[in-house]
Each structure stands twice: as C-alpha cells, then as structure tokens.
JSON list of C-alpha atoms in Angstrom, two decimals:
[
{"chain": "G", "resi": 292, "resn": "MET", "atom": "CA", "xyz": [119.56, 54.82, 125.87]},
{"chain": "G", "resi": 293, "resn": "ASN", "atom": "CA", "xyz": [117.67, 57.66, 124.30]},
{"chain": "G", "resi": 294, "resn": "ALA", "atom": "CA", "xyz": [116.60, 56.44, 120.85]},
{"chain": "G", "resi": 295, "resn": "GLU", "atom": "CA", "xyz": [113.57, 56.93, 118.66]},
{"chain": "G", "resi": 296, "resn": "SER", "atom": "CA", "xyz": [112.47, 54.76, 115.77]},
{"chain": "G", "resi": 297, "resn": "ASP", "atom": "CA", "xyz": [112.20, 56.42, 112.39]},
{"chain": "G", "resi": 298, "resn": "GLU", "atom": "CA", "xyz": [109.50, 54.79, 110.25]},
{"chain": "G", "resi": 299, "resn": "ARG", "atom": "CA", "xyz": [110.95, 56.10, 107.00]},
{"chain": "G", "resi": 300, "resn": "ASP", "atom": "CA", "xyz": [114.43, 54.58, 107.46]},
{"chain": "G", "resi": 301, "resn": "GLY", "atom": "CA", "xyz": [113.45, 51.69, 109.67]},
{"chain": "G", "resi": 302, "resn": "GLY", "atom": "CA", "xyz": [116.53, 52.33, 111.85]},
{"chain": "G", "resi": 303, "resn": "ALA", "atom": "CA", "xyz": [117.00, 53.80, 115.27]},
{"chain": "G", "resi": 304, "resn": "VAL", "atom": "CA", "xyz": [117.95, 57.46, 115.51]},
{"chain": "G", "resi": 305, "resn": "SER", "atom": "CA", "xyz": [119.39, 58.88, 118.68]},
{"chain": "G", "resi": 306, "resn": "ALA", "atom": "CA", "xyz": [117.46, 61.87, 119.92]},
{"chain": "G", "resi": 307, "resn": "LYS", "atom": "CA", "xyz": [119.30, 65.14, 120.53]},
{"chain": "G", "resi": 308, "resn": "PRO", "atom": "CA", "xyz": [119.00, 66.74, 123.97]},
{"chain": "G", "resi": 309, "resn": "VAL", "atom": "CA", "xyz": [116.34, 69.41, 124.08]},
{"chain": "G", "resi": 310, "resn": "SER", "atom": "CA", "xyz": [116.27, 72.32, 126.51]},
{"chain": "G", "resi": 311, "resn": "ALA", "atom": "CA", "xyz": [113.20, 73.44, 128.44]},
{"chain": "G", "resi": 312, "resn": "THR", "atom": "CA", "xyz": [112.44, 76.02, 125.73]},
{"chain": "G", "resi": 313, "resn": "GLY", "atom": "CA", "xyz": [112.42, 73.36, 123.04]},
{"chain": "G", "resi": 314, "resn": "ASP", "atom": "CA", "xyz": [115.82, 74.24, 121.53]},
{"chain": "G", "resi": 315, "resn": "VAL", "atom": "CA", "xyz": [118.25, 71.47, 120.71]},
{"chain": "G", "resi": 316, "resn": "THR", "atom": "CA", "xyz": [121.18, 72.06, 123.02]},
{"chain": "G", "resi": 317, "resn": "GLU", "atom": "CA", "xyz": [124.15, 69.96, 122.01]},
{"chain": "G", "resi": 318, "resn": "GLY", "atom": "CA", "xyz": [126.21, 70.10, 118.82]},
{"chain": "G", "resi": 319, "resn": "VAL", "atom": "CA", "xyz": [123.61, 71.98, 116.81]},
{"chain": "G", "resi": 320, "resn": "THR", "atom": "CA", "xyz": [124.21, 75.39, 115.28]},
{"chain": "G", "resi": 321, "resn": "LYS", "atom": "CA", "xyz": [121.56, 78.04, 114.77]},
{"chain": "G", "resi": 322, "resn": "GLU", "atom": "CA", "xyz": [121.32, 77.00, 111.10]},
{"chain": "G", "resi": 323, "resn": "ASP", "atom": "CA", "xyz": [120.53, 73.39, 112.01]},
{"chain": "G", "resi": 324, "resn": "ARG", "atom": "CA", "xyz": [117.56, 74.39, 114.15]},
{"chain": "G", "resi": 325, "resn": "GLU", "atom": "CA", "xyz": [114.21, 73.07, 112.96]},
{"chain": "G", "resi": 326, "resn": "LEU", "atom": "CA", "xyz": [112.18, 75.25, 110.64]},
{"chain": "G", "resi": 327, "resn": "GLY", "atom": "CA", "xyz": [108.68, 76.28, 111.55]},
{"chain": "G", "resi": 328, "resn": "SER", "atom": "CA", "xyz": [106.67, 78.16, 114.10]},
{"chain": "G", "resi": 329, "resn": "ARG", "atom": "CA", "xyz": [108.22, 79.13, 117.41]},
{"chain": "G", "resi": 330, "resn": "ALA", "atom": "CA", "xyz": [104.88, 80.01, 118.95]},
{"chain": "G", "resi": 331, "resn": "PRO", "atom": "CA", "xyz": [104.22, 78.72, 122.48]},
{"chain": "G", "resi": 332, "resn": "GLY", "atom": "CA", "xyz": [102.62, 75.30, 122.75]},
{"chain": "G", "resi": 333, "resn": "PHE", "atom": "CA", "xyz": [99.24, 76.52, 124.01]},
{"chain": "G", "resi": 334, "resn": "ILE", "atom": "CA", "xyz": [98.94, 78.75, 120.93]},
{"chain": "G", "resi": 335, "resn": "LYS", "atom": "CA", "xyz": [99.86, 75.92, 118.55]},
{"chain": "G", "resi": 336, "resn": "ALA", "atom": "CA", "xyz": [97.25, 73.69, 120.24]},
{"chain": "G", "resi": 337, "resn": "SER", "atom": "CA", "xyz": [94.34, 75.77, 118.92]},
{"chain": "G", "resi": 338, "resn": "ARG", "atom": "CA", "xyz": [94.11, 76.23, 115.14]},
{"chain": "G", "resi": 339, "resn": "THR", "atom": "CA", "xyz": [92.22, 79.54, 115.42]},
{"chain": "G", "resi": 340, "resn": "LEU", "atom": "CA", "xyz": [94.59, 80.93, 118.01]},
{"chain": "G", "resi": 341, "resn": "HIS", "atom": "CA", "xyz": [97.61, 79.87, 115.96]},
{"chain": "G", "resi": 342, "resn": "LEU", "atom": "CA", "xyz": [96.19, 81.47, 112.81]},
{"chain": "G", "resi": 343, "resn": "SER", "atom": "CA", "xyz": [95.49, 84.68, 114.75]},
{"chain": "G", "resi": 344, "resn": "TRP", "atom": "CA", "xyz": [99.05, 84.57, 116.10]},
{"chain": "G", "resi": 345, "resn": "GLN", "atom": "CA", "xyz": [100.44, 84.20, 112.56]},
{"chain": "G", "resi": 346, "resn": "VAL", "atom": "CA", "xyz": [98.35, 87.12, 111.30]},
{"chain": "G", "resi": 347, "resn": "GLY", "atom": "CA", "xyz": [99.60, 89.26, 114.19]},
{"chain": "G", "resi": 348, "resn": "VAL", "atom": "CA", "xyz": [103.24, 88.29, 113.57]},
{"chain": "G", "resi": 349, "resn": "PHE", "atom": "CA", "xyz": [102.80, 89.03, 109.86]},
{"chain": "G", "resi": 350, "resn": "VAL", "atom": "CA", "xyz": [101.26, 92.46, 110.49]},
{"chain": "G", "resi": 351, "resn": "VAL", "atom": "CA", "xyz": [103.96, 93.46, 113.00]},
{"chain": "G", "resi": 352, "resn": "GLY", "atom": "CA", "xyz": [106.72, 92.19, 110.69]},
{"chain": "G", "resi": 353, "resn": "LEU", "atom": "CA", "xyz": [105.16, 94.01, 107.75]},
{"chain": "G", "resi": 354, "resn": "ALA", "atom": "CA", "xyz": [105.02, 97.28, 109.71]},
{"chain": "G", "resi": 355, "resn": "VAL", "atom": "CA", "xyz": [108.71, 96.95, 110.61]},
{"chain": "G", "resi": 356, "resn": "VAL", "atom": "CA", "xyz": [109.72, 96.08, 107.01]},
{"chain": "G", "resi": 357, "resn": "VAL", "atom": "CA", "xyz": [107.71, 99.02, 105.63]},
{"chain": "G", "resi": 358, "resn": "ALA", "atom": "CA", "xyz": [109.37, 101.34, 108.17]},
{"chain": "G", "resi": 359, "resn": "GLY", "atom": "CA", "xyz": [112.75, 100.03, 106.99]},
{"chain": "G", "resi": 360, "resn": "VAL", "atom": "CA", "xyz": [111.87, 100.62, 103.34]},
{"chain": "G", "resi": 361, "resn": "ILE", "atom": "CA", "xyz": [110.81, 104.17, 104.21]},
{"chain": "G", "resi": 362, "resn": "MET", "atom": "CA", "xyz": [114.15, 104.66, 105.98]},
{"chain": "G", "resi": 363, "resn": "LEU", "atom": "CA", "xyz": [116.17, 103.64, 102.92]},
{"chain": "G", "resi": 364, "resn": "PRO", "atom": "CA", "xyz": [116.05, 107.09, 101.26]},
{"chain": "G", "resi": 365, "resn": "LEU", "atom": "CA", "xyz": [115.63, 108.90, 104.58]},
{"chain": "G", "resi": 366, "resn": "PRO", "atom": "CA", "xyz": [118.06, 109.06, 107.49]},
{"chain": "G", "resi": 367, "resn": "GLY", "atom": "CA", "xyz": [117.95, 105.91, 109.54]},
{"chain": "G", "resi": 368, "resn": "PRO", "atom": "CA", "xyz": [119.16, 102.33, 109.58]},
{"chain": "G", "resi": 369, "resn": "GLY", "atom": "CA", "xyz": [116.89, 101.12, 106.76]},
{"chain": "G", "resi": 370, "resn": "TRP", "atom": "CA", "xyz": [118.50, 97.75, 105.99]},
{"chain": "G", "resi": 371, "resn": "LEU", "atom": "CA", "xyz": [118.91, 96.93, 109.66]},
{"chain": "G", "resi": 372, "resn": "VAL", "atom": "CA", "xyz": [115.21, 97.58, 110.28]},
{"chain": "G", "resi": 373, "resn": "ILE", "atom": "CA", "xyz": [114.23, 95.52, 107.21]},
{"chain": "G", "resi": 374, "resn": "PHE", "atom": "CA", "xyz": [116.27, 92.57, 108.50]},
{"chain": "G", "resi": 375, "resn": "GLY", "atom": "CA", "xyz": [114.66, 93.08, 111.91]},
{"chain": "G", "resi": 376, "resn": "GLY", "atom": "CA", "xyz": [111.24, 92.72, 110.29]},
{"chain": "G", "resi": 377, "resn": "MET", "atom": "CA", "xyz": [112.43, 89.60, 108.50]},
{"chain": "G", "resi": 378, "resn": "ALA", "atom": "CA", "xyz": [113.60, 88.22, 111.86]},
{"chain": "G", "resi": 379, "resn": "ILE", "atom": "CA", "xyz": [110.12, 88.87, 113.27]},
{"chain": "G", "resi": 380, "resn": "TRP", "atom": "CA", "xyz": [108.60, 86.98, 110.33]},
{"chain": "G", "resi": 381, "resn": "ALA", "atom": "CA", "xyz": [111.16, 84.19, 110.79]},
{"chain": "G", "resi": 382, "resn": "THR", "atom": "CA", "xyz": [109.71, 83.40, 114.21]},
{"chain": "G", "resi": 383, "resn": "GLU", "atom": "CA", "xyz": [106.63, 82.10, 112.44]},
{"chain": "G", "resi": 384, "resn": "PHE", "atom": "CA", "xyz": [107.22, 81.53, 108.71]},
{"chain": "G", "resi": 385, "resn": "VAL", "atom": "CA", "xyz": [109.59, 79.02, 107.10]},
{"chain": "G", "resi": 386, "resn": "TRP", "atom": "CA", "xyz": [110.19, 81.14, 103.98]},
{"chain": "G", "resi": 387, "resn": "ALA", "atom": "CA", "xyz": [111.52, 84.01, 106.14]},
{"chain": "G", "resi": 388, "resn": "GLN", "atom": "CA", "xyz": [113.76, 81.59, 108.06]},
{"chain": "G", "resi": 389, "resn": "LEU", "atom": "CA", "xyz": [115.22, 80.37, 104.78]},
{"chain": "G", "resi": 390, "resn": "VAL", "atom": "CA", "xyz": [115.76, 83.93, 103.53]},
{"chain": "G", "resi": 391, "resn": "LEU", "atom": "CA", "xyz": [117.54, 84.86, 106.77]},
{"chain": "G", "resi": 392, "resn": "ARG", "atom": "CA", "xyz": [119.74, 81.75, 106.60]},
{"chain": "G", "resi": 393, "resn": "TRP", "atom": "CA", "xyz": [120.71, 82.58, 103.02]},
{"chain": "G", "resi": 394, "resn": "THR", "atom": "CA", "xyz": [121.40, 86.21, 103.97]},
{"chain": "G", "resi": 395, "resn": "ARG", "atom": "CA", "xyz": [123.54, 85.22, 106.96]},
{"chain": "G", "resi": 396, "resn": "ARG", "atom": "CA", "xyz": [125.53, 82.83, 104.79]},
{"chain": "G", "resi": 397, "resn": "LYS", "atom": "CA", "xyz": [126.13, 85.48, 102.11]},
{"chain": "G", "resi": 398, "resn": "VAL", "atom": "CA", "xyz": [127.13, 88.13, 104.68]},
{"chain": "G", "resi": 399, "resn": "SER", "atom": "CA", "xyz": [129.58, 85.70, 106.29]},
{"chain": "G", "resi": 400, "resn": "GLU", "atom": "CA", "xyz": [131.09, 84.88, 102.89]},
{"chain": "G", "resi": 401, "resn": "ALA", "atom": "CA", "xyz": [131.41, 88.58, 102.06]},
{"chain": "G", "resi": 402, "resn": "ALA", "atom": "CA", "xyz": [133.07, 89.27, 105.42]},
{"chain": "G", "resi": 403, "resn": "GLN", "atom": "CA", "xyz": [135.58, 86.48, 104.80]},
{"chain": "G", "resi": 404, "resn": "ARG", "atom": "CA", "xyz": [136.35, 87.84, 101.32]},
{"chain": "G", "resi": 405, "resn": "ALA", "atom": "CA", "xyz": [136.75, 91.36, 102.73]},
{"chain": "G", "resi": 406, "resn": "LEU", "atom": "CA", "xyz": [139.30, 90.11, 105.29]},
{"chain": "G", "resi": 407, "resn": "ASP", "atom": "CA", "xyz": [141.49, 88.66, 102.52]},
{"chain": "G", "resi": 408, "resn": "PRO", "atom": "CA", "xyz": [144.74, 90.73, 102.51]},
{"chain": "G", "resi": 409, "resn": "LYS", "atom": "CA", "xyz": [144.73, 91.20, 98.72]},
{"chain": "G", "resi": 410, "resn": "VAL", "atom": "CA", "xyz": [141.14, 92.44, 98.75]},
{"chain": "G", "resi": 411, "resn": "ARG", "atom": "CA", "xyz": [141.82, 94.76, 101.72]},
{"chain": "G", "resi": 412, "resn": "ARG", "atom": "CA", "xyz": [144.86, 96.24, 99.96]},
{"chain": "G", "resi": 413, "resn": "ARG", "atom": "CA", "xyz": [142.85, 96.79, 96.78]},
{"chain": "G", "resi": 414, "resn": "ASN", "atom": "CA", "xyz": [140.00, 98.43, 98.72]},
{"chain": "G", "resi": 415, "resn": "ILE", "atom": "CA", "xyz": [142.39, 100.75, 100.56]},
{"chain": "G", "resi": 416, "resn": "ILE", "atom": "CA", "xyz": [144.08, 101.77, 97.29]},
{"chain": "G", "resi": 417, "resn": "LEU", "atom": "CA", "xyz": [140.73, 102.43, 95.60]},
{"chain": "G", "resi": 418, "resn": "THR", "atom": "CA", "xyz": [139.53, 104.46, 98.59]},
{"chain": "G", "resi": 419, "resn": "VAL", "atom": "CA", "xyz": [142.67, 106.61, 98.61]},
{"chain": "G", "resi": 420, "resn": "ILE", "atom": "CA", "xyz": [142.42, 107.19, 94.84]},
{"chain": "G", "resi": 421, "resn": "GLY", "atom": "CA", "xyz": [138.73, 108.14, 95.22]},
{"chain": "G", "resi": 422, "resn": "LEU", "atom": "CA", "xyz": [139.50, 110.57, 98.05]},
{"chain": "G", "resi": 423, "resn": "VAL", "atom": "CA", "xyz": [142.31, 112.19, 96.03]},
{"chain": "G", "resi": 424, "resn": "ILE", "atom": "CA", "xyz": [140.01, 112.65, 93.03]},
{"chain": "G", "resi": 425, "resn": "ILE", "atom": "CA", "xyz": [137.25, 114.15, 95.20]},
{"chain": "G", "resi": 426, "resn": "SER", "atom": "CA", "xyz": [139.74, 116.46, 96.92]},
{"chain": "G", "resi": 427, "resn": "VAL", "atom": "CA", "xyz": [141.08, 117.69, 93.56]},
{"chain": "G", "resi": 428, "resn": "LEU", "atom": "CA", "xyz": [137.56, 118.33, 92.26]},
{"chain": "G", "resi": 429, "resn": "VAL", "atom": "CA", "xyz": [136.56, 120.22, 95.44]},
{"chain": "G", "resi": 430, "resn": "GLY", "atom": "CA", "xyz": [139.80, 122.22, 95.23]},
{"chain": "G", "resi": 431, "resn": "ILE", "atom": "CA", "xyz": [139.13, 123.18, 91.60]},
{"chain": "G", "resi": 432, "resn": "TYR", "atom": "CA", "xyz": [135.56, 124.20, 92.47]},
{"chain": "G", "resi": 433, "resn": "VAL", "atom": "CA", "xyz": [136.68, 126.35, 95.41]},
{"chain": "G", "resi": 434, "resn": "TRP", "atom": "CA", "xyz": [139.51, 127.92, 93.34]},
{"chain": "G", "resi": 435, "resn": "LYS", "atom": "CA", "xyz": [137.11, 128.75, 90.48]},
{"chain": "G", "resi": 436, "resn": "PHE", "atom": "CA", "xyz": [134.03, 129.87, 92.45]},
{"chain": "G", "resi": 437, "resn": "GLY", "atom": "CA", "xyz": [135.34, 130.55, 95.94]},
{"chain": "G", "resi": 438, "resn": "VAL", "atom": "CA", "xyz": [133.60, 129.73, 99.18]},
{"chain": "G", "resi": 439, "resn": "THR", "atom": "CA", "xyz": [130.35, 131.60, 99.68]},
{"chain": "G", "resi": 440, "resn": "MET", "atom": "CA", "xyz": [128.00, 130.58, 102.42]},
{"chain": "G", "resi": 441, "resn": "PRO", "atom": "CA", "xyz": [124.39, 130.08, 101.27]},
{"chain": "G", "resi": 442, "resn": "TRP", "atom": "CA", "xyz": [123.06, 132.79, 103.58]},
{"chain": "G", "resi": 443, "resn": "LYS", "atom": "CA", "xyz": [125.47, 135.36, 102.08]},
{"chain": "G", "resi": 444, "resn": "ILE", "atom": "CA", "xyz": [124.41, 134.93, 98.47]},
{"chain": "G", "resi": 445, "resn": "HIS", "atom": "CA", "xyz": [122.92, 138.24, 97.20]},
{"chain": "G", "resi": 446, "resn": "GLU", "atom": "CA", "xyz": [120.71, 137.66, 94.22]}
]
C-alpha cells in the first residue's frame, strides 16, 4: 500500500493523499493542515529567493495590517482588514497561522454561545432596554431644548 516509515516511532505510518497543489485531500480539516511556508517549490529551492519572498510577504502583510489599524477609528472595516493582513502573513509565517487558528476557534466558540437561546433572549432584552433608555434621553433633550438644525443657529 501507501506507507512511509517514521524513524522516530519505528512504525509504519500511512500517508495521506495529497492533491496536485500539495494540500492533503482526505479527512483533514483546514486546522490540521501543516504549518509553514506555502511558497511555490521553485521559490523554496533557493534560500535567497525564499528569504526575499518572505520579506515581500511581510511588507505586504504589514501594509494591510497598518491600513486596518488606521481604519479602526476611521470609517472602514478595520478588523476585517487586520485579519486580512494576518491571513497574508499566515501564508508564510507559522506564528501568524497559529494566531489565525486561535482566532477562528474563539470566534466559533463565541458564535455558538451567541446562538444559545438563553443568551439570545438576554441580549434581546438588554438591547430593548438600552433603546428605551436612549429614546427617553433623546425625548427629554428635544423637549427641553427643541430641535434646531445646526445651520439655523444664530449666535
């Protein structure tokens, strides 16, 4: 069959099918994929070329992350862009792959908690209470000061 010997264990380990792109195809989730560089083989073959590739990936990822950080206080999808930059880094650096795996796991756990009926009910009640409080405060402000458009203020 299709078996490889593992010198550490001394036993035979069956190899997993690999697609033409190098991805393991059967029974392996995205999280089980091997860590490390996903650069093409001809780039990995040359140390200088691979180092240049890593520097380029780092610079592009850094530019995207910095753009995301700038978007946090400004209009724009800041967190989405930051995670996009992390995904760019994850194509080449193990630490970024581990951070993205951890983030995916935490987001999935949070989504599962948010779908819990008790948590959803609590969130809906808190949202309604918050909206009522804001509506009362806006109503008091309008009753006390009235509605005057900024361009009609004479002072």
